[in-house]
XYZ file of C-alpha atoms in Angstrom:
219
model
C 11.907 -19.064 -24.510
C 12.400 -16.726 -21.801
C 10.483 -13.401 -21.874
C 13.535 -11.006 -21.483
C 10.538 -7.975 -21.358
C 8.784 -9.492 -18.416
C 9.767 -7.073 -15.947
C 11.244 -8.147 -12.572
C 10.218 -7.741 -8.826
C 9.123 -4.324 -7.842
C 12.679 -3.281 -6.410
C 12.171 -0.836 -2.604
C 14.077 0.758 -0.716
C 13.772 0.755 2.701
C 15.278 3.749 4.592
C 15.627 3.910 8.253
C 16.329 7.679 8.521
C 18.034 7.615 11.961
C 21.404 7.384 13.629
C 20.931 6.165 16.017
C 21.482 2.593 17.445
C 18.801 0.977 18.788
C 16.464 2.785 16.896
C 12.111 2.190 16.886
C 12.418 3.402 13.667
C 15.126 0.810 12.368
C 12.697 -1.798 13.720
C 9.764 -0.125 12.013
C 11.959 -0.456 8.498
C 13.285 -3.733 9.058
C 9.469 -4.642 9.355
C 8.334 -2.995 6.585
C 11.425 -4.676 4.510
C 9.986 -7.936 5.481
C 6.804 -7.393 4.593
C 8.063 -6.061 0.938
C 9.734 -9.018 0.404
C 6.559 -11.011 2.203
C 4.410 -9.548 -1.061
C 7.558 -10.882 -3.635
C 8.846 -7.158 -4.130
C 12.935 -7.071 -3.462
C 13.815 -4.902 -0.019
C 16.588 -2.999 0.118
C 17.075 -1.851 3.880
C 18.872 1.085 4.263
C 20.152 2.562 7.272
C 21.108 6.910 7.204
C 24.344 6.332 9.192
C 25.308 4.579 6.165
C 25.918 8.205 4.399
C 27.887 10.202 6.210
C 27.556 14.157 4.391
C 28.304 17.123 6.053
C 25.657 20.000 6.467
C 25.125 20.825 3.014
C 26.997 23.878 2.180
C 26.930 25.883 -1.594
C 29.976 26.278 -1.149
C 31.384 23.217 -0.262
C 29.338 21.827 -3.271
C 30.878 23.896 -5.109
C 34.863 23.680 -4.344
C 34.845 19.884 -3.429
C 31.279 18.933 -5.355
C 28.209 16.426 -4.006
C 29.825 14.350 -0.844
C 30.250 10.589 -1.694
C 27.612 9.514 0.815
C 25.238 11.466 -0.747
C 26.738 9.621 -4.288
C 25.759 6.398 -2.217
C 22.387 7.568 -1.207
C 21.462 8.695 -4.753
C 23.215 5.112 -6.148
C 20.081 3.101 -3.737
C 17.984 4.981 -4.596
C 17.902 5.549 -8.272
C 18.193 1.312 -8.285
C 14.289 0.729 -6.627
C 11.219 1.459 -8.145
C 9.749 3.027 -4.604
C 11.222 5.000 -1.516
C 10.198 3.817 1.660
C 10.989 5.810 4.803
C 10.901 5.220 8.730
C 11.450 8.625 9.800
C 11.920 9.884 14.079
C 9.568 12.906 14.851
C 12.095 16.217 15.873
C 9.909 18.610 17.930
C 7.261 17.986 15.398
C 9.248 17.746 12.422
C 11.322 15.727 10.459
C 14.357 15.320 11.985
C 18.254 17.422 10.853
C 20.154 15.008 9.326
C 17.053 13.633 7.124
C 16.200 17.279 5.747
C 20.332 17.434 4.949
C 20.385 14.128 2.650
C 17.706 15.068 1.121
C 18.513 18.116 0.531
C 21.840 17.302 -0.660
C 20.423 14.323 -2.847
C 18.547 16.473 -4.527
C 21.404 18.296 -6.103
C 22.303 15.669 -7.833
C 21.136 15.420 -11.627
C 19.156 14.227 -12.763
C 17.334 15.335 -9.987
C 16.516 11.592 -7.800
C 13.257 11.986 -6.327
C 10.789 13.281 -9.227
C 8.634 10.740 -9.972
C 8.866 8.278 -7.176
C 6.644 7.133 -4.792
C 7.070 6.896 -1.988
C 5.354 5.570 1.657
C 6.339 7.247 4.780
C 6.194 5.417 8.176
C 6.969 6.650 11.796
C 7.356 5.150 15.022
C 7.447 7.060 18.830
C 6.958 6.660 22.841
C 4.857 9.471 22.110
C 1.033 9.196 21.398
C 0.874 10.574 18.450
C 3.706 8.086 17.217
C 5.854 10.794 15.241
C 2.887 11.543 12.937
C 3.677 15.145 12.893
C 6.934 14.705 11.316
C 6.039 12.464 8.488
C 3.698 15.617 7.384
C 6.481 18.068 7.467
C 8.861 16.012 5.208
C 6.279 15.227 2.889
C 6.819 18.688 2.492
C 10.228 18.753 0.615
C 9.582 15.946 -0.652
C 7.030 16.383 -2.743
C 8.089 19.782 -3.717
C 11.174 17.042 -5.296
C 8.349 15.759 -7.619
C 7.931 12.528 -5.000
C 4.187 11.223 -5.491
C 3.982 10.478 -1.311
C 1.461 7.311 -1.170
C -1.816 9.506 1.177
C -1.609 6.455 3.875
C 1.414 6.622 6.706
C 2.032 4.532 9.166
C 2.778 6.160 12.529
C 3.250 4.193 15.661
C 2.398 4.893 18.350
C 3.806 3.912 22.764
C 6.593 2.077 20.393
C 8.777 1.464 22.498
C 6.437 -0.774 23.524
C 5.602 -1.517 20.265
C 7.721 -4.697 18.708
C 7.608 -8.093 19.706
C 11.320 -9.985 19.995
C 10.638 -12.223 16.659
C 9.888 -8.142 15.136
C 6.283 -7.802 14.589
C 4.017 -5.745 16.180
C 2.867 -6.649 19.485
C -1.193 -5.415 18.096
C -2.140 -7.503 15.730
C -4.799 -5.406 13.860
C -1.896 -2.872 13.539
C 0.644 -5.098 12.194
C -2.721 -6.060 9.520
C -3.470 -3.122 8.759
C 0.590 -1.560 8.325
C 1.082 -4.979 6.212
C -2.318 -3.992 4.175
C -0.763 -0.441 3.589
C 2.447 -2.114 1.947
C 0.672 -4.356 -0.103
C -1.448 -1.783 -1.106
C 1.107 0.966 -2.062
C 3.316 -1.564 -3.714
C 0.849 -2.846 -5.804
C 0.144 1.380 -7.274
C 3.999 1.191 -7.677
C 3.704 -1.885 -10.220
C 0.502 0.138 -12.134
C 2.992 3.379 -12.141
C 6.691 1.784 -12.944
C 5.080 -1.869 -14.594
C 1.560 -0.007 -16.393
C 2.513 3.284 -18.666
C -0.300 4.484 -20.250
C 1.292 8.082 -20.528
C 4.101 10.758 -21.088
C 4.499 14.168 -18.933
C 7.788 16.916 -19.065
C 8.299 17.752 -15.352
C 9.344 21.225 -14.152
C 10.292 22.262 -10.507
C 8.555 25.678 -11.340
C 6.377 26.571 -13.826
C 8.586 28.949 -15.580
C 11.651 26.309 -15.621
C 11.873 25.986 -19.407
C 14.191 23.587 -19.563
C 15.809 20.749 -21.313
C 13.538 18.788 -18.596
C 13.881 14.967 -19.330
C 10.840 13.398 -20.394
C 9.442 11.179 -17.230
C 6.514 7.973 -18.258
C 3.511 8.260 -15.805
C 0.791 6.191 -15.476
C -1.098 9.389 -13.290
C -1.189 12.893 -14.858
């Protein structure tokens, strides 16, 4: 008889955070999703243009509530054990559209970024591969309680970086990306499948609300 308590495969939301149709980061997200599936995990590949939402406005939230696009993104995030974001770099920072999406989604309760394992990747024609944008992206995610993986991946000269089949033209970089994805998923599996402690999460030290107790594999 099958054991109904046996956990299913790890579920990963892979989010391409560019609105541009022929986005380099959409290509990178598609590659990461394939690498996720190669490990036996499930990948939910999403794009920014699937989640329309206005610029965040507290008055609009009070009057009209959280927009449907933000709620749809929240649902996809809530259904995943982990998150991968493939983000462009705009002016040495993260794109405004991505920050806006994070701001809207963070207004949902329970706050859906907290305790979520996240891997950040980027692709850019520049020589730094969009890496400065990933450092900026870490700030709001970590503030919201996401556990952002230390090893980020940035593809420089990305306009020359992909084969017709969607792999990286540099086999060593392809191997490094695959190893980073596999190592990240091992951490996610340990965090979500082999829980060893519980803790209560607060956004601020003085926040003494009835925040839900969450199970954690690490303190």
